[in-house]
């Protein structure tokens, strides 16, 4: 089954404790992206990757890092999480930017 | 500065009637537009898209209209069904960037 998986689905952590949210897709997609969804702000792109070892900043990259060492994986790293990073995070993949993006189920992160 | 605007946070429509969701954009470089639908506790799913070289695209009950001169697109759902109750996101892309609107919550009333 074609899918995008994210782990964990829910996470409560404290300020400053490094965390990683994993994202994996099994569709051999080149394009992968991370978004955050906040009330009243919609979906905002954090980082995206056009291919392995190619990443670029989206609209709200501050406080986040990503890596793309393999085509299928695109982890989101928060080196020192802060409460303003409490949000619902979605990973997505597609064959290209203008193609249908397949979204993961979301990761709800709470930073205390 | 919002490049993609969905000015109606919510919309209520009677079952069986037409639902019209609107989206405005400011960047004339956008060349591809998409609509996504999102249910609670799930990721968004693709609904329909349109290229800037077209002014209409239809898929079953869903039709997207693009008015480039007005920088406006709309999604028509007819007839509206209870399962259409969801949040709808408009998105626009240019080059390697994609921008989403804030979403419109559609309620289909029985």
XYZ file of C-alpha atoms in Angstrom, chain A residues 9 31 35 37 40-43 45 48 50 56-59 88 90 97-101 103-105, chain B residues 3 31-32 34 36 38 41-46 87 89 93-103:
50
model
C 2.021 10.343 16.142
C 9.901 15.479 -3.558
C 4.402 21.363 7.070
C -0.698 23.326 10.812
C -6.020 30.253 11.885
C -2.759 29.871 9.969
C -3.423 26.863 7.778
C -0.583 24.738 6.437
C 5.818 24.730 4.699
C 11.305 20.660 1.433
C 13.715 17.945 -4.271
C 15.674 23.959 1.021
C 13.829 26.259 3.388
C 10.105 26.767 3.197
C 8.207 29.626 4.794
C 0.463 19.561 14.242
C 2.617 16.785 8.421
C 6.151 20.057 -6.664
C 3.101 20.406 -8.907
C 2.069 16.808 -8.538
C -0.319 15.369 -6.018
C 1.245 15.367 -2.581
C 0.412 13.404 3.279
C 1.250 11.416 6.352
C -1.249 11.100 9.230
C 0.020 34.968 -1.129
C 1.282 28.221 -12.512
C -0.420 25.316 -10.796
C -4.528 22.415 -6.150
C -6.847 19.405 -0.736
C -8.768 17.336 5.302
C -7.103 13.426 12.747
C -6.002 12.684 9.180
C -3.534 14.184 6.749
C -4.820 16.269 3.828
C -5.754 14.356 0.689
C -5.597 15.637 -2.860
C -11.568 21.527 5.808
C -7.154 23.945 1.496
C 2.811 26.487 -6.763
C 5.537 28.174 -8.765
C 8.946 26.634 -9.365
C 9.798 24.538 -6.346
C 7.578 26.394 -3.874
C 4.033 25.646 -2.848
C 1.874 27.915 -0.692
C -1.289 26.837 1.064
C -4.214 28.965 2.122
C -5.562 28.919 5.670
C -8.424 26.625 4.791
